[in-house]
């Protein structure tokens, strides 16, 4: 467990030019602790309400080459922070959809990323006891190292699924475009919710398009876009 002062010094008091990510789940900063480059996530208030210190400790103890290593955490009054190992090549979303990086991921690398993510999810679902549901698989939460090996990150909303329990009810959010229909309807999660979100990531790898496609004032989820595209091919 780290102190707030340690994290503040590591990020130069959470300076904007140390911030490397910002979404509904929190702000991500780069820094250095004990000579090690780290990524420090300051969780949004709604996420803080759902995450406990004991829960974070449980995930620190897991070790898999396809998971972004959790180094520690910090609780400071109502604020909570998670400390990850810093992965050098940014997120899959950045590498796939940023105009200057699209050409760097060829098909062999995309296949490598897909297989690595599948192995990381299999570790959480099949080898952890009890099963861990990630709950927020997105291309923003998959980071790439210098060899394009994927590291699944973003464990803020991860939950354990006890043995012989089929699902867990939750009020957690899922980024638009990644939510399984049954989750959006009933707010219940299990490993199938992760598999659906991973399927969307696979579609991103295959099509090169983001999870939500925007054209002017209109937008469409990638899953719906692929369905329309395939139907148009079948018709002709």
mmCIF file of C-alpha atoms in Angstrom:
data_model
loop_
_atom_site.group_PDB
_atom_site.id
_atom_site.type_symbol
_atom_site.label_atom_id
_atom_site.label_comp_id
_atom_site.label_asym_id
_atom_site.label_seq_id
_atom_site.Cartn_x
_atom_site.Cartn_y
_atom_site.Cartn_z
ATOM 1 C CA UNK A 1 0.000 0.000 0.000
ATOM 2 C CA UNK A 2 1.378 3.414 -0.976
ATOM 3 C CA UNK A 3 0.855 6.734 0.760
ATOM 4 C CA UNK A 4 -0.838 9.647 -0.973
ATOM 5 C CA UNK A 5 2.380 11.665 -0.611
ATOM 6 C CA UNK A 6 4.365 9.023 -2.511
ATOM 7 C CA UNK A 7 1.900 9.068 -5.416
ATOM 8 C CA UNK A 8 1.725 12.856 -5.452
ATOM 9 C CA UNK A 9 5.512 13.159 -5.681
ATOM 10 C CA UNK A 10 5.684 10.428 -8.346
ATOM 11 C CA UNK A 11 3.220 12.325 -10.565
ATOM 12 C CA UNK A 12 4.503 15.818 -9.730
ATOM 13 C CA UNK A 13 1.322 16.397 -7.763
ATOM 14 C CA UNK A 14 -0.851 14.954 -10.523
ATOM 15 C CA UNK A 15 0.354 17.436 -13.101
ATOM 16 C CA UNK A 16 -1.586 17.624 -16.366
ATOM 17 C CA UNK A 17 1.550 16.919 -18.386
ATOM 18 C CA UNK A 18 1.875 13.644 -16.450
ATOM 19 C CA UNK A 19 -1.652 12.577 -17.383
ATOM 20 C CA UNK A 20 -1.760 9.855 -20.061
ATOM 21 C CA UNK A 21 -5.443 8.924 -19.965
ATOM 22 C CA UNK A 22 -8.843 10.242 -18.886
ATOM 23 C CA UNK A 23 -12.220 8.483 -19.020
ATOM 24 C CA UNK A 24 -15.382 7.897 -16.974
ATOM 25 C CA UNK A 25 -13.469 5.497 -14.732
ATOM 26 C CA UNK A 26 -10.690 7.868 -13.705
ATOM 27 C CA UNK A 27 -7.534 9.691 -14.708
ATOM 28 C CA UNK A 28 -4.286 7.865 -15.484
ATOM 29 C CA UNK A 29 -0.903 9.396 -14.715
ATOM 30 C CA UNK A 30 2.636 8.213 -15.385
ATOM 31 C CA UNK A 31 5.260 8.404 -12.681
ATOM 32 C CA UNK A 32 8.105 6.592 -10.962
ATOM 33 C CA UNK A 33 8.136 4.746 -7.630
ATOM 34 C CA UNK A 34 11.320 3.264 -6.194
ATOM 35 C CA UNK A 35 12.989 3.633 -9.595
ATOM 36 C CA UNK A 36 10.201 1.774 -11.422
ATOM 37 C CA UNK A 37 8.058 3.453 -14.117
ATOM 38 C CA UNK A 38 4.407 3.172 -13.082
ATOM 39 C CA UNK A 39 0.919 4.173 -14.182
ATOM 40 C CA UNK A 40 -1.224 5.598 -11.375
ATOM 41 C CA UNK A 41 -4.995 5.706 -11.808
ATOM 42 C CA UNK A 42 -7.044 8.087 -9.704
ATOM 43 C CA UNK A 43 -10.484 6.492 -9.674
ATOM 44 C CA UNK A 44 -13.661 8.439 -10.350
ATOM 45 C CA UNK A 45 -15.902 8.938 -7.331
ATOM 46 C CA UNK A 46 -18.569 6.502 -8.595
ATOM 47 C CA UNK A 47 -15.879 3.822 -9.039
ATOM 48 C CA UNK A 48 -14.474 4.515 -5.550
ATOM 49 C CA UNK A 49 -17.879 3.710 -4.091
ATOM 50 C CA UNK A 50 -17.680 0.186 -5.530
ATOM 51 C CA UNK A 51 -14.044 -0.729 -4.894
ATOM 52 C CA UNK A 52 -12.608 -1.779 -1.527
ATOM 53 C CA UNK A 53 -8.994 -2.089 -0.394
ATOM 54 C CA UNK A 54 -9.308 -5.836 0.236
ATOM 55 C CA UNK A 55 -10.581 -6.299 -3.319
ATOM 56 C CA UNK A 56 -7.549 -4.483 -4.736
ATOM 57 C CA UNK A 57 -5.147 -6.581 -2.645
ATOM 58 C CA UNK A 58 -6.640 -9.778 -4.089
ATOM 59 C CA UNK A 59 -5.862 -8.706 -7.661
ATOM 60 C CA UNK A 60 -2.300 -7.676 -6.805
ATOM 61 C CA UNK A 61 -1.560 -11.302 -5.913
ATOM 62 C CA UNK A 62 -2.353 -12.603 -9.423
ATOM 63 C CA UNK A 63 0.433 -12.966 -11.952
ATOM 64 C CA UNK A 64 0.037 -13.619 -15.688
ATOM 65 C CA UNK A 65 2.155 -12.288 -18.550
ATOM 66 C CA UNK A 66 -0.967 -11.041 -20.341
ATOM 67 C CA UNK A 67 -2.261 -9.014 -17.391
ATOM 68 C CA UNK A 68 -0.953 -5.556 -16.559
ATOM 69 C CA UNK A 69 0.742 -6.087 -13.217
ATOM 70 C CA UNK A 70 -0.883 -4.364 -10.238
ATOM 71 C CA UNK A 71 1.827 -3.037 -7.940
ATOM 72 C CA UNK A 72 -0.242 -1.465 -5.189
ATOM 73 C CA UNK A 73 -2.960 0.949 -4.213
ATOM 74 C CA UNK A 74 -3.689 3.954 -2.040
ATOM 75 C CA UNK A 75 -6.757 5.097 -0.100
ATOM 76 C CA UNK A 76 -6.797 8.751 0.937
ATOM 77 C CA UNK A 77 -10.083 9.742 2.588
ATOM 78 C CA UNK A 78 -12.681 9.440 -0.212
ATOM 79 C CA UNK A 79 -10.078 9.074 -2.996
ATOM 80 C CA UNK A 80 -8.702 5.743 -4.226
ATOM 81 C CA UNK A 81 -5.744 5.046 -6.490
ATOM 82 C CA UNK A 82 -4.470 1.933 -8.251
ATOM 83 C CA UNK A 83 -0.808 1.585 -9.236
ATOM 84 C CA UNK A 84 0.062 -0.453 -12.337
ATOM 85 C CA UNK A 85 3.313 -1.325 -14.022
ATOM 86 C CA UNK A 86 3.770 1.196 -16.857
ATOM 87 C CA UNK A 87 3.454 -0.417 -20.300
ATOM 88 C CA UNK A 88 5.497 1.588 -22.862
ATOM 89 C CA UNK A 89 3.481 1.484 -26.099
ATOM 90 C CA UNK A 90 0.142 2.900 -24.950
ATOM 91 C CA UNK A 91 -3.269 1.331 -25.439
ATOM 92 C CA UNK A 92 -4.542 -0.868 -28.237
ATOM 93 C CA UNK A 93 -7.147 1.803 -28.972
ATOM 94 C CA UNK A 94 -4.416 4.419 -29.458
ATOM 95 C CA UNK A 95 -2.356 2.142 -31.674
ATOM 96 C CA UNK A 96 -5.367 1.039 -33.742
ATOM 97 C CA UNK A 97 -7.296 4.243 -34.170
ATOM 98 C CA UNK A 98 -4.802 7.101 -33.893
ATOM 99 C CA UNK A 99 -4.104 8.323 -37.433
ATOM 100 C CA UNK A 100 -0.332 8.150 -37.032
ATOM 101 C CA UNK A 101 -0.224 4.565 -35.762
ATOM 102 C CA UNK A 102 -2.714 2.572 -37.820
ATOM 103 C CA UNK A 103 -0.087 1.146 -40.182
ATOM 104 C CA UNK A 104 2.182 -0.175 -37.421
ATOM 105 C CA UNK A 105 -0.093 -3.102 -36.521
ATOM 106 C CA UNK A 106 0.053 -5.618 -39.351
ATOM 107 C CA UNK A 107 -2.030 -8.802 -39.463
ATOM 108 C CA UNK A 108 0.541 -10.976 -37.706
ATOM 109 C CA UNK A 109 0.681 -8.510 -34.824
ATOM 110 C CA UNK A 110 -3.111 -8.281 -34.660
ATOM 111 C CA UNK A 111 -3.289 -12.055 -34.410
ATOM 112 C CA UNK A 112 -0.647 -12.009 -31.662
ATOM 113 C CA UNK A 113 -2.644 -9.384 -29.735
ATOM 114 C CA UNK A 114 -5.891 -11.359 -30.083
ATOM 115 C CA UNK A 115 -4.293 -14.594 -28.850
ATOM 116 C CA UNK A 116 -2.598 -12.858 -25.928
ATOM 117 C CA UNK A 117 -5.852 -11.205 -24.828
ATOM 118 C CA UNK A 118 -7.666 -14.550 -25.079
ATOM 119 C CA UNK A 119 -5.027 -16.161 -22.858
ATOM 120 C CA UNK A 120 -5.289 -13.339 -20.331
ATOM 121 C CA UNK A 121 -9.067 -13.713 -20.141
ATOM 122 C CA UNK A 122 -8.751 -17.498 -19.898
ATOM 123 C CA UNK A 123 -6.437 -17.025 -16.908
ATOM 124 C CA UNK A 124 -9.022 -14.848 -15.131
ATOM 125 C CA UNK A 125 -11.953 -17.117 -15.959
ATOM 126 C CA UNK A 126 -10.418 -20.599 -15.758
ATOM 127 C CA UNK A 127 -7.294 -20.511 -13.605
ATOM 128 C CA UNK A 128 -8.262 -18.062 -10.851
ATOM 129 C CA UNK A 129 -10.203 -19.415 -7.886
ATOM 130 C CA UNK A 130 -12.751 -18.013 -7.591
ATOM 131 C CA UNK A 131 -13.270 -16.825 -11.163
ATOM 132 C CA UNK A 132 -12.492 -13.144 -11.751
ATOM 133 C CA UNK A 133 -14.843 -11.137 -13.961
ATOM 134 C CA UNK A 134 -12.949 -8.196 -15.428
ATOM 135 C CA UNK A 135 -16.106 -6.246 -16.252
ATOM 136 C CA UNK A 136 -14.518 -3.617 -18.507
ATOM 137 C CA UNK A 137 -12.689 -5.242 -21.437
ATOM 138 C CA UNK A 138 -12.079 -2.507 -24.020
ATOM 139 C CA UNK A 139 -9.304 -1.542 -26.426
ATOM 140 C CA UNK A 140 -8.556 1.329 -23.993
ATOM 141 C CA UNK A 141 -7.834 -1.235 -21.257
ATOM 142 C CA UNK A 142 -5.449 -3.357 -23.325
ATOM 143 C CA UNK A 143 -1.909 -2.014 -23.406
ATOM 144 C CA UNK A 144 0.922 -3.086 -25.706
ATOM 145 C CA UNK A 145 4.564 -3.529 -24.788
ATOM 146 C CA UNK A 146 7.447 -2.896 -27.190
ATOM 147 C CA UNK A 147 6.956 -6.374 -28.720
ATOM 148 C CA UNK A 148 3.209 -5.840 -29.189
ATOM 149 C CA UNK A 149 2.410 -8.295 -26.422
ATOM 150 C CA UNK A 150 -0.947 -7.278 -24.922
ATOM 151 C CA UNK A 151 -1.468 -6.545 -21.227
ATOM 152 C CA UNK A 152 -5.052 -6.443 -19.953
ATOM 153 C CA UNK A 153 -5.486 -3.540 -17.539
ATOM 154 C CA UNK A 154 -8.360 -1.577 -15.987
ATOM 155 C CA UNK A 155 -9.236 -3.845 -13.043
ATOM 156 C CA UNK A 156 -11.127 -1.133 -11.165
ATOM 157 C CA UNK A 157 -14.475 -2.904 -11.556
ATOM 158 C CA UNK A 158 -13.262 -6.516 -11.498
ATOM 159 C CA UNK A 159 -15.261 -8.850 -9.266
ATOM 160 C CA UNK A 160 -14.913 -12.400 -8.017
ATOM 161 C CA UNK A 161 -17.595 -14.887 -9.047
ATOM 162 C CA UNK A 162 -17.977 -17.400 -6.199
ATOM 163 C CA UNK A 163 -18.193 -21.108 -7.001
ATOM 164 C CA UNK A 164 -21.658 -22.307 -8.023
ATOM 165 C CA UNK A 165 -22.851 -18.711 -8.552
ATOM 166 C CA UNK A 166 -24.018 -18.017 -12.113
ATOM 167 C CA UNK A 167 -23.958 -14.204 -12.078
ATOM 168 C CA UNK A 168 -23.537 -11.062 -9.961
ATOM 169 C CA UNK A 169 -25.819 -8.029 -9.970
ATOM 170 C CA UNK A 170 -24.005 -4.716 -10.371
ATOM 171 C CA UNK A 171 -24.621 -1.031 -10.978
ATOM 172 C CA UNK A 172 -21.267 -0.629 -12.717
ATOM 173 C CA UNK A 173 -21.048 1.008 -16.114
ATOM 174 C CA UNK A 174 -19.595 -0.492 -19.276
ATOM 175 C CA UNK A 175 -18.208 1.700 -22.028
ATOM 176 C CA UNK A 176 -20.618 2.173 -24.908
ATOM 177 C CA UNK A 177 -20.214 -0.405 -27.643
ATOM 178 C CA UNK A 178 -18.834 -3.103 -25.336
ATOM 179 C CA UNK A 179 -21.867 -4.026 -23.224
ATOM 180 C CA UNK A 180 -23.505 -7.417 -23.803
ATOM 181 C CA UNK A 181 -27.295 -7.124 -24.406
ATOM 182 C CA UNK A 182 -28.132 -9.222 -21.341
ATOM 183 C CA UNK A 183 -25.984 -6.971 -19.138
ATOM 184 C CA UNK A 184 -27.614 -3.812 -20.486
ATOM 185 C CA UNK A 185 -31.029 -5.345 -19.799
ATOM 186 C CA UNK A 186 -30.594 -6.945 -16.360
ATOM 187 C CA UNK A 187 -27.350 -5.408 -14.978
ATOM 188 C CA UNK A 188 -26.002 -8.897 -14.247
ATOM 189 C CA UNK A 189 -22.448 -9.969 -15.040
ATOM 190 C CA UNK A 190 -20.526 -13.215 -15.429
ATOM 191 C CA UNK A 191 -17.660 -14.357 -17.614
ATOM 192 C CA UNK A 192 -19.882 -14.164 -20.718
ATOM 193 C CA UNK A 193 -19.980 -10.379 -20.385
ATOM 194 C CA UNK A 194 -16.177 -10.321 -20.706
ATOM 195 C CA UNK A 195 -16.337 -12.650 -23.727
ATOM 196 C CA UNK A 196 -18.811 -10.353 -25.500
ATOM 197 C CA UNK A 197 -16.587 -7.314 -24.862
ATOM 198 C CA UNK A 198 -13.568 -9.284 -26.107
ATOM 199 C CA UNK A 199 -15.558 -10.061 -29.277
ATOM 200 C CA UNK A 200 -15.931 -6.318 -29.855
ATOM 201 C CA UNK A 201 -12.156 -5.909 -29.447
ATOM 202 C CA UNK A 202 -11.686 -8.658 -32.061
ATOM 203 C CA UNK A 203 -13.963 -6.722 -34.434
ATOM 204 C CA UNK A 204 -11.809 -3.637 -33.844
ATOM 205 C CA UNK A 205 -8.706 -5.642 -34.742
ATOM 206 C CA UNK A 206 -10.344 -7.052 -37.883
ATOM 207 C CA UNK A 207 -12.057 -3.914 -39.200
ATOM 208 C CA UNK A 208 -9.758 -1.209 -37.866
ATOM 209 C CA UNK A 209 -12.854 0.686 -36.697
ATOM 210 C CA UNK A 210 -13.608 1.868 -33.132
ATOM 211 C CA UNK A 211 -16.304 0.372 -30.920
ATOM 212 C CA UNK A 212 -18.602 3.288 -31.753
ATOM 213 C CA UNK A 213 -18.574 4.649 -35.306
ATOM 214 C CA UNK A 214 -19.509 8.320 -35.583
ATOM 215 C CA UNK A 215 -20.498 10.125 -38.763
ATOM 216 C CA UNK A 216 -21.611 13.684 -38.158
ATOM 217 C CA UNK A 217 -24.399 13.719 -35.576
ATOM 218 C CA UNK A 218 -25.054 9.995 -36.038
ATOM 219 C CA UNK A 219 -23.341 7.085 -34.315
ATOM 220 C CA UNK A 220 -23.564 3.296 -34.450
ATOM 221 C CA UNK A 221 -22.072 0.530 -32.348
ATOM 222 C CA UNK A 222 -19.469 -1.528 -34.188
ATOM 223 C CA UNK A 223 -21.452 -4.745 -33.633
ATOM 224 C CA UNK A 224 -24.485 -3.199 -35.362
ATOM 225 C CA UNK A 225 -22.284 -1.798 -38.147
ATOM 226 C CA UNK A 226 -20.792 -5.240 -38.851
ATOM 227 C CA UNK A 227 -24.271 -6.801 -38.865
ATOM 228 C CA UNK A 228 -25.484 -4.250 -41.438
ATOM 229 C CA UNK A 229 -22.339 -4.724 -43.529
ATOM 230 C CA UNK A 230 -22.650 -8.514 -43.590
ATOM 231 C CA UNK A 231 -26.346 -8.315 -44.511
ATOM 232 C CA UNK A 232 -25.509 -6.013 -47.433
ATOM 233 C CA UNK A 233 -22.908 -8.504 -48.707
ATOM 234 C CA UNK A 234 -25.348 -11.413 -48.461
ATOM 235 C CA UNK A 235 -27.987 -9.478 -50.388
ATOM 236 C CA UNK A 236 -25.612 -8.932 -53.295
#
